[in-house]
Coordinates of C-alpha atoms and ligand atoms in Angstrom, one line a residue:
M1 CA 69.4 31.1 25.5
S2 CA 70.5 30.4 29.1
E3 CA 74.1 31.1 30.2
T4 CA 76.4 28.0 29.9
D5 CA 80.1 27.5 30.5
F6 CA 80.7 26.8 26.8
D7 CA 78.8 27.0 23.6
I8 CA 79.9 23.5 22.7
I9 CA 81.5 20.6 24.5
V10 CA 83.1 17.8 22.5
V11 CA 83.5 14.4 24.1
G12 CA 86.5 12.6 22.6
S13 CA 89.4 13.9 20.5
G14 CA 89.7 11.3 17.7
C15 CA 89.2 12.2 14.1
A16 CA 85.5 13.1 14.6
G17 CA 85.8 15.1 17.8
A18 CA 88.9 17.1 16.9
V19 CA 87.4 18.1 13.6
A20 CA 84.0 19.1 15.2
A21 CA 85.9 21.2 17.7
Y22 CA 88.1 22.8 15.0
T23 CA 85.1 23.6 12.9
A24 CA 83.1 25.2 15.7
A25 CA 86.0 27.1 17.2
S26 CA 87.0 28.4 13.8
A27 CA 83.4 29.9 13.5
G28 CA 84.1 31.8 16.8
K29 CA 82.2 29.5 19.2
S30 CA 83.6 28.7 22.7
V31 CA 84.5 25.0 22.6
L32 CA 85.7 22.6 25.3
V33 CA 87.1 19.2 24.3
V34 CA 87.2 16.5 27.0
E35 CA 89.5 13.6 26.1
R36 CA 90.1 10.6 28.4
G37 CA 93.5 9.8 27.0
V38 CA 96.5 11.6 28.6
F39 CA 96.9 13.2 25.2
A40 CA 94.8 13.0 22.0
G41 CA 95.6 9.8 20.2
A42 CA 97.0 8.1 23.3
K43 CA 94.3 5.4 23.1
N44 CA 93.5 5.4 19.4
I45 CA 94.5 2.9 16.8
T46 CA 93.7 2.4 13.1
G47 CA 95.0 0.0 10.5
G48 CA 95.8 2.6 9.0
R49 CA 95.2 4.4 5.9
I50 CA 93.1 7.6 5.6
Y51 CA 91.4 8.5 2.3
S52 CA 92.2 12.1 2.2
H53 CA 89.1 13.7 0.5
S54 CA 87.3 14.7 3.6
L55 CA 90.4 15.9 5.4
K56 CA 91.2 18.1 2.4
K57 CA 87.8 19.9 2.9
V58 CA 88.7 20.8 6.5
F59 CA 92.4 21.4 6.1
P60 CA 93.2 22.3 2.4
D61 CA 97.0 22.3 3.2
F62 CA 97.0 19.0 5.1
E63 CA 99.6 17.4 2.8
R64 CA 102.1 20.0 4.0
E65 CA 101.1 20.2 7.6
A66 CA 99.9 16.8 8.8
P67 CA 102.1 14.0 10.1
L68 CA 101.4 11.7 7.2
E69 CA 103.5 8.5 6.8
R70 CA 103.4 7.5 3.1
R71 CA 101.1 8.2 0.1
I72 CA 99.6 4.9 -0.9
T73 CA 100.3 4.1 -4.5
H74 CA 100.4 0.3 -4.3
E75 CA 97.4 -1.9 -3.4
R76 CA 97.5 -5.6 -2.8
M77 CA 94.7 -8.1 -1.9
A78 CA 95.7 -11.6 -1.0
F79 CA 94.1 -15.0 -0.4
M80 CA 96.1 -17.1 1.9
D81 CA 95.9 -20.7 3.0
P82 CA 98.4 -22.0 5.6
A83 CA 101.3 -22.2 3.1
S84 CA 100.4 -20.2 0.0
Q85 CA 99.3 -16.8 -1.1
L86 CA 97.5 -15.6 -4.2
A87 CA 97.8 -11.8 -4.5
V88 CA 96.4 -9.2 -6.8
D89 CA 98.9 -6.4 -6.9
F90 CA 97.9 -3.0 -8.4
T91 CA 99.7 0.3 -8.8
S92 CA 98.6 3.3 -10.9
P93 CA 99.2 7.1 -11.0
E94 CA 95.5 7.7 -10.5
L95 CA 95.9 6.4 -6.9
A96 CA 98.0 9.4 -6.1
E97 CA 95.8 12.0 -7.7
E98 CA 94.7 14.9 -5.5
G99 CA 91.2 14.2 -4.1
R100 CA 91.4 10.4 -4.4
D101 CA 94.8 10.0 -2.7
S102 CA 95.2 8.2 0.6
Y103 CA 98.0 8.1 3.2
S104 CA 99.2 5.7 5.9
V105 CA 99.1 7.4 9.3
L106 CA 99.9 6.6 12.9
R107 CA 97.2 7.8 15.2
A108 CA 99.3 9.2 18.1
P109 CA 101.0 11.9 16.1
F110 CA 98.1 12.3 13.7
D111 CA 95.5 12.9 16.5
Q112 CA 97.8 15.2 18.3
W113 CA 98.1 17.3 15.1
L114 CA 94.3 17.4 14.8
A115 CA 94.0 18.5 18.4
E116 CA 96.7 21.2 17.9
K117 CA 94.6 22.5 15.0
A118 CA 91.5 22.7 17.2
E119 CA 93.5 24.4 19.9
E120 CA 95.0 26.9 17.5
A121 CA 91.4 27.7 16.3
G122 CA 90.5 28.5 20.0
A123 CA 89.2 25.2 21.4
E124 CA 90.1 24.5 25.1
Y125 CA 91.3 21.0 26.0
I126 CA 91.0 18.8 29.2
C127 CA 92.9 15.5 28.7
G128 CA 93.3 12.6 31.0
I129 CA 89.7 12.5 32.3
A130 CA 86.7 10.6 31.0
V131 CA 83.2 12.1 30.7
E132 CA 81.1 9.8 32.9
E133 CA 77.6 11.2 32.2
L134 CA 75.8 13.6 29.9
L135 CA 73.8 16.2 31.9
K136 CA 70.2 16.8 31.0
D137 CA 67.8 19.6 32.0
E138 CA 64.3 19.1 33.4
G139 CA 63.0 18.7 29.8
G140 CA 65.5 16.0 29.0
K141 CA 67.7 18.2 26.8
V142 CA 71.4 17.5 27.0
C143 CA 73.0 20.5 28.6
G144 CA 76.5 19.5 29.6
V145 CA 78.8 16.7 30.9
R146 CA 80.0 15.3 34.2
A147 CA 83.7 14.5 34.2
G148 CA 85.1 13.5 37.6
E149 CA 83.8 16.0 40.2
D150 CA 83.1 18.6 37.5
E151 CA 79.8 19.5 35.9
I152 CA 80.3 21.7 32.9
T153 CA 77.4 23.0 30.8
A154 CA 77.0 23.8 27.1
Q155 CA 74.3 24.5 24.6
V156 CA 75.4 21.6 22.4
V157 CA 77.4 18.4 23.2
V158 CA 79.1 16.6 20.3
L159 CA 79.5 13.0 21.4
A160 CA 82.5 11.5 19.6
E161 CA 83.5 8.7 22.0
G162 CA 84.4 6.2 19.3
C163 CA 83.0 2.7 18.9
N164 CA 82.7 1.9 22.6
T165 CA 79.4 3.7 22.9
V166 CA 79.0 3.8 26.6
L167 CA 77.6 7.3 26.9
A168 CA 75.4 7.0 23.8
E169 CA 73.9 3.8 25.3
R170 CA 73.6 5.0 28.9
C171 CA 72.6 8.6 28.4
L172 CA 70.9 8.7 25.0
G173 CA 69.3 5.3 24.9
N174 CA 71.1 4.2 21.7
P175 CA 71.1 0.4 21.3
R176 CA 74.1 -1.7 22.2
P177 CA 75.7 -3.1 19.0
K178 CA 75.2 -6.8 18.4
P179 CA 78.2 -9.1 18.7
S180 CA 77.9 -9.8 15.0
Q181 CA 78.3 -6.0 14.3
M182 CA 81.6 -5.6 16.2
A183 CA 85.0 -7.0 15.6
V184 CA 88.3 -6.8 17.5
G185 CA 91.4 -5.5 15.9
V186 CA 95.0 -6.3 17.0
K187 CA 97.9 -4.5 15.5
Q188 CA 101.7 -4.2 15.8
V189 CA 104.0 -1.5 14.6
L190 CA 107.3 -3.0 13.4
E191 CA 110.2 -0.8 12.7
L192 CA 112.4 -1.1 9.6
P193 CA 114.7 1.4 7.8
S194 CA 112.8 3.3 5.1
G195 CA 115.1 2.1 2.4
V196 CA 114.5 -1.6 3.4
I197 CA 110.7 -0.9 3.2
E198 CA 111.1 0.6 -0.2
D199 CA 113.2 -2.4 -1.4
R200 CA 111.0 -5.1 0.1
F201 CA 107.7 -3.6 -1.1
L202 CA 109.1 -2.3 -4.5
L203 CA 108.2 1.3 -3.7
P204 CA 109.6 4.5 -5.1
E205 CA 110.9 6.8 -2.3
G206 CA 108.2 8.2 -0.1
E207 CA 105.4 6.1 -1.6
G208 CA 103.5 3.4 0.3
A209 CA 101.7 0.1 0.1
A210 CA 98.4 -1.1 1.5
M211 CA 97.8 -4.8 1.7
L212 CA 94.7 -6.7 2.8
F213 CA 94.6 -10.5 3.4
V214 CA 91.8 -13.0 3.6
G215 CA 91.9 -16.7 4.8
D216 CA 94.6 -18.2 7.0
C217 CA 95.5 -14.9 8.7
T218 CA 92.3 -15.4 10.8
H219 CA 92.6 -19.2 10.7
G220 CA 89.7 -19.3 8.3
N221 CA 87.4 -17.2 10.4
V222 CA 85.5 -14.2 9.2
G223 CA 87.8 -11.2 9.2
G224 CA 91.1 -10.4 7.6
G225 CA 94.7 -9.2 7.9
F226 CA 96.3 -5.9 7.0
L227 CA 99.7 -4.4 6.4
Y228 CA 100.4 -0.7 5.7
T229 CA 103.8 0.7 5.1
N230 CA 104.8 3.8 7.2
K231 CA 107.9 6.0 6.8
D232 CA 110.2 3.7 8.8
S233 CA 107.8 1.0 10.1
V234 CA 105.0 -1.2 9.0
S235 CA 101.6 -1.5 10.7
L236 CA 100.6 -5.2 10.7
G237 CA 97.5 -6.7 12.2
L238 CA 94.2 -8.4 11.8
V239 CA 90.5 -8.0 12.5
A240 CA 88.3 -10.8 13.7
T241 CA 84.6 -10.8 14.7
I242 CA 83.8 -10.8 18.4
S243 CA 82.2 -14.2 18.1
T244 CA 85.6 -15.5 16.8
A245 CA 87.6 -13.7 19.4
A246 CA 85.4 -14.5 22.4
D247 CA 86.9 -16.8 25.0
G248 CA 86.4 -20.4 24.1
A249 CA 84.8 -19.7 20.7
N250 CA 88.0 -20.6 18.9
E251 CA 90.8 -23.0 19.5
V252 CA 93.3 -20.3 18.5
P253 CA 93.1 -17.0 20.3
V254 CA 93.4 -13.8 18.3
Y255 CA 96.9 -12.9 19.6
Q256 CA 98.1 -16.4 18.4
M257 CA 96.5 -15.7 15.0
L258 CA 98.6 -12.6 14.8
E259 CA 101.8 -14.5 15.6
D260 CA 100.9 -17.2 13.0
F261 CA 100.2 -14.4 10.5
K262 CA 103.6 -12.9 11.1
N263 CA 105.2 -16.3 10.5
H264 CA 103.3 -17.0 7.3
P265 CA 105.7 -17.6 4.4
A266 CA 104.2 -14.6 2.5
V267 CA 104.6 -12.3 5.5
A268 CA 107.7 -13.4 7.4
P269 CA 110.2 -12.3 4.7
V270 CA 108.9 -8.7 4.4
I271 CA 109.1 -8.1 8.2
K272 CA 112.3 -10.0 8.8
G273 CA 114.6 -8.2 11.3
A274 CA 111.9 -5.7 12.2
K275 CA 111.7 -4.4 15.7
L276 CA 108.4 -4.5 17.5
V277 CA 107.7 -1.0 18.9
E278 CA 104.0 -1.0 19.6
H279 CA 101.2 -3.6 20.2
S280 CA 97.6 -2.5 20.6
G281 CA 94.1 -3.7 20.4
H282 CA 90.8 -2.0 19.7
M283 CA 87.2 -2.7 18.7
V284 CA 85.9 -1.8 15.3
P285 CA 82.2 -1.6 14.2
E286 CA 81.5 -3.6 11.1
G287 CA 77.7 -3.7 10.9
G288 CA 77.5 -0.9 8.2
Y289 CA 74.3 1.0 7.6
D290 CA 72.1 -1.3 9.8
M291 CA 74.0 -0.3 12.9
V292 CA 73.8 3.5 12.4
P293 CA 71.7 4.6 15.4
R294 CA 69.9 7.9 16.0
Y295 CA 72.5 10.7 15.9
V296 CA 70.5 13.9 16.5
F297 CA 69.1 14.6 20.0
D298 CA 67.9 17.6 22.0
G299 CA 71.2 19.4 22.7
C300 CA 73.4 16.6 21.4
L301 CA 74.9 15.3 18.1
V302 CA 76.7 12.0 17.7
A303 CA 79.6 11.7 15.3
G304 CA 82.2 9.2 13.9
E305 CA 82.2 5.6 15.1
S306 CA 79.8 6.5 18.0
A307 CA 77.3 6.8 15.1
G308 CA 78.4 3.4 13.7
L309 CA 80.2 5.1 10.8
C310 CA 82.7 2.5 9.6
M311 CA 82.8 0.1 6.6
N312 CA 85.0 -2.9 6.0
M313 CA 84.6 -3.9 2.4
G314 CA 87.5 -6.4 2.3
Y315 CA 89.2 -4.3 -0.3
Q316 CA 88.7 -1.0 1.4
V317 CA 88.5 -0.2 5.1
R318 CA 87.0 3.2 5.9
G319 CA 86.2 4.9 9.2
M320 CA 88.5 7.9 9.4
D321 CA 87.2 9.7 6.3
F322 CA 83.7 9.2 7.7
A323 CA 84.8 10.4 11.1
V324 CA 86.4 13.6 9.7
A325 CA 83.4 14.4 7.5
S326 CA 80.8 13.7 10.2
G327 CA 82.8 15.8 12.7
Q328 CA 82.8 18.7 10.3
M329 CA 79.1 18.4 9.6
A330 CA 78.4 18.1 13.4
G331 CA 80.5 21.2 14.0
Q332 CA 78.7 23.2 11.3
A333 CA 75.2 22.1 12.4
A334 CA 76.0 23.1 16.0
V335 CA 77.2 26.5 14.9
K336 CA 74.1 27.0 12.7
A337 CA 71.8 26.0 15.6
L338 CA 73.6 28.3 18.1
D339 CA 73.3 31.2 15.6
A340 CA 69.6 30.5 15.2
G341 CA 69.1 30.3 19.0
D342 CA 67.6 26.8 18.8
T343 CA 69.7 23.8 19.9
S344 CA 66.9 21.4 20.3
A345 CA 66.8 18.3 18.0
A346 CA 64.8 20.4 15.5
G347 CA 67.3 23.2 15.6
L348 CA 70.2 20.6 15.1
A349 CA 68.4 18.7 12.3
S350 CA 70.6 20.2 9.6
Y351 CA 73.2 17.6 10.7
K352 CA 71.0 14.7 9.7
Q353 CA 70.2 16.3 6.4
A354 CA 73.9 17.0 5.7
M355 CA 74.8 13.4 6.6
E356 CA 72.1 12.0 4.4
D357 CA 73.1 14.2 1.5
S358 CA 76.8 13.3 1.8
F359 CA 78.8 10.2 0.8
V360 CA 78.8 9.1 4.5
I361 CA 75.2 7.8 4.7
K362 CA 75.0 7.2 0.9
D363 CA 78.0 4.8 0.9
L364 CA 76.9 3.0 4.0
A365 CA 73.4 2.5 2.4
T366 CA 74.8 1.4 -1.0
F367 CA 76.9 -1.4 0.7
R368 CA 74.3 -2.2 3.3
K369 CA 74.1 -5.9 2.3
W370 CA 77.9 -6.5 2.4
P371 CA 78.4 -7.2 6.2
H372 CA 75.6 -9.9 6.0
T373 CA 77.2 -11.4 2.9
M374 CA 80.5 -11.7 4.6
E375 CA 79.1 -13.1 7.8
G376 CA 77.5 -16.0 6.0
W377 CA 80.3 -16.7 3.5
S378 CA 82.6 -19.1 5.4
S379 CA 84.0 -20.6 2.2
M380 CA 85.6 -17.2 1.4
F381 CA 87.9 -17.6 4.4
T382 CA 88.5 -21.4 4.2
D383 CA 87.8 -23.2 0.9
Y384 CA 88.5 -20.4 -1.6
P385 CA 92.1 -19.8 -0.6
V386 CA 92.8 -23.6 -0.8
M387 CA 91.1 -23.7 -4.2
A388 CA 93.3 -20.8 -5.4
R389 CA 96.4 -22.7 -4.3
E390 CA 95.3 -25.8 -6.2
V391 CA 94.3 -23.8 -9.4
F392 CA 97.6 -21.9 -9.5
N393 CA 99.7 -24.9 -8.6
A394 CA 98.0 -26.7 -11.6
M395 CA 98.9 -23.7 -13.8
F396 CA 102.5 -23.0 -12.8
S397 CA 103.9 -26.5 -11.9
V398 CA 105.9 -28.3 -14.5
D399 CA 107.1 -31.8 -13.6
G400 CA 108.1 -33.2 -17.0
E401 CA 105.0 -35.4 -17.3
P402 CA 103.0 -34.7 -20.5
Q403 CA 100.6 -31.9 -19.6
R404 CA 96.8 -32.0 -20.1
P405 CA 95.1 -28.8 -21.5
L406 CA 94.8 -26.1 -18.8
M407 CA 91.0 -26.3 -18.7
K408 CA 91.1 -30.0 -18.0
R409 CA 93.5 -29.4 -15.1
M410 CA 91.4 -26.6 -13.7
M411 CA 87.8 -27.9 -14.0
P412 CA 88.1 -30.9 -11.6
I413 CA 89.4 -28.4 -8.9
V414 CA 86.5 -26.1 -9.4
K415 CA 83.9 -28.8 -9.9
K416 CA 84.7 -30.6 -6.6
R417 CA 83.4 -27.4 -4.9
G418 CA 80.2 -27.4 -7.0
L419 CA 80.2 -25.1 -10.0
L420 CA 76.7 -23.9 -9.4
R421 CA 77.3 -23.2 -5.7
L422 CA 80.4 -21.3 -6.5
A423 CA 78.7 -19.2 -9.2
G424 CA 75.8 -18.5 -6.8
E425 CA 78.1 -17.4 -4.0
V426 CA 80.1 -15.1 -6.3
R427 CA 77.0 -13.6 -7.8
K428 CA 75.5 -12.8 -4.4
A429 CA 78.7 -11.2 -3.3
V430 CA 79.1 -9.1 -6.4
R431 CA 75.5 -7.9 -6.0
S432 CA 76.3 -6.6 -2.5
L433 CA 79.5 -4.8 -3.5
Ligands
LIG501 C1 92.5 -2.5 13.7 C2 91.7 -1.3 13.1 C3 92.1 -1.0 11.8 C4 91.4 0.1 11.1 N1 91.8 0.4 9.9 C5 91.3 1.5 9.3 C6 91.8 2.1 8.1 O1 92.8 1.5 7.6 N2 91.3 3.2 7.6 C7 90.2 3.8 8.2 O2 89.8 4.8 7.6 N3 89.7 3.4 9.3 C8 90.2 2.3 9.9 N4 89.8 1.8 11.1 C9 88.6 2.6 11.7 C10 89.1 3.9 12.3 O3 90.2 3.8 13.1 C11 87.9 4.6 13.1 O4 86.7 4.5 12.3 C12 88.2 6.0 13.5 O5 89.3 6.1 14.3 C13 86.9 6.6 14.2 O6 87.2 7.9 14.7 P1 86.4 8.5 15.9 O7 86.9 9.9 16.1 O8 84.9 8.2 15.6 O9 86.8 7.6 17.1 P2 88.2 7.4 17.8 O10 89.3 7.6 16.9 O11 88.1 6.0 18.5 O12 88.2 8.5 18.9 C14 87.3 8.5 20.1 C15 88.0 9.3 21.1 O13 87.1 9.4 22.2 C16 87.8 9.3 23.5 N5 86.8 8.9 24.5 C17 86.1 7.7 24.5 N6 85.3 7.8 25.6 C18 85.5 9.0 26.2 C19 84.9 9.6 27.4 N7 83.9 8.9 28.1 N8 85.4 10.8 27.8 C20 86.3 11.4 27.1 N9 86.9 10.9 25.9 C21 86.5 9.7 25.5 C22 88.9 8.2 23.1 O14 90.0 8.2 24.0 C23 89.2 8.7 21.7 O15 90.3 9.6 21.7 C24 90.4 0.8 11.8 C25 90.1 0.5 13.1 C26 90.7 -0.6 13.8 C27 90.4 -0.9 15.2

């Protein structure tokens, strides 16, 4: 192989990039990470809860070392209309079992920890500068990067630039995601004493809650709200499709939706007195399997959200566990190709095989229909939360008038929506889940 400055260059130090760098550096390869933020994590946000299974495979001791916030043992899903909330609240010891446990995280400290692990393993870092171009040789093989004035060469480039796939589109020819496949997330971190968090969310010391909301939080538009408890703050935000968020597409802009969400009677009391310490916004890919582009090229592998690896199921949001796993597989494939002396697409093909054999591509494929179901299911965000309010008001209200049997109170509420239509919608949704 020809001489290059590094064996591997990694673009971006989010979950995918840092893990790819750690994996390759741990195998003795020379690795450079170029991160445009002034430090790893400076520009990254997540809701955020990470399902730990893939992290555990890379860092078996992560529970002791990583800056985790709380282990999530309480799950809540809620339908909300403007004044009410119907919630399913679930807690169980299985949620805390090793291998299926999950943790709330804040990305600035978490990504810095990942970068430190990569550096300790021997990776070099340049922060505060963006890669502007992937360099190619005469044969079209990726052979390095251009960042500012510098051209730096490598046998393999791992592209982990996140969901804003500028380089993948411009230099690799990957397609631009459709507006229907992208959403915008806005999030605030609100500080509260840890004891107050535990009291308000009914949590044992150190444990955490994850809450997902549907309905009025996005003013009835496709999307949803989230709330995760950290050690001494809560992460609160919402995700709305680009078509909802675009200028003029909606009477209520996304930042106003967030304010209204914070003032909702089911949310305001749990964040009362909290101090706003962070406000951020970020795109998130929601197209699932159908937006996964090509991710193996001559001299280049694409990992994490740059490869469309993210899934919003309404009851689960997953991107970080995919990013960690794909970063590890990209690092391993790059090492294997370097050792075999073939870093062409054929030499790097073990990455595709590993991804297809893993939960990453399998889960995205299993739930392929879900993003399309959500897109066309407006009643889920408008009518169903109102129906839930009517049904549960009918069940719980007592006014001293003689009561009719429960079914006779419920059926008119359901029937006015069309029993068959309702059953059809639910059946379609269940089939794509
Ligand atoms: C509001 C919101 C809520 C979410 N909630 C969850 C959740 O609860 N659980 C979950 O698992 N996932 C969640 N996700 C998704 C999750 O955050 C992502 O899937 C995950 O961060 C992807 O990791 P990544 O490494 O691929 O990309 P990123 O974390 O975005 O990292 C990309 C890195 O590349 C850098 N970069 C970009 N371009 C360049 C360049 N040209 N040169 C150099 N560096 C560059 C960036 O600065 C960044 O550090 C959420 C996302 C959002 C927006």
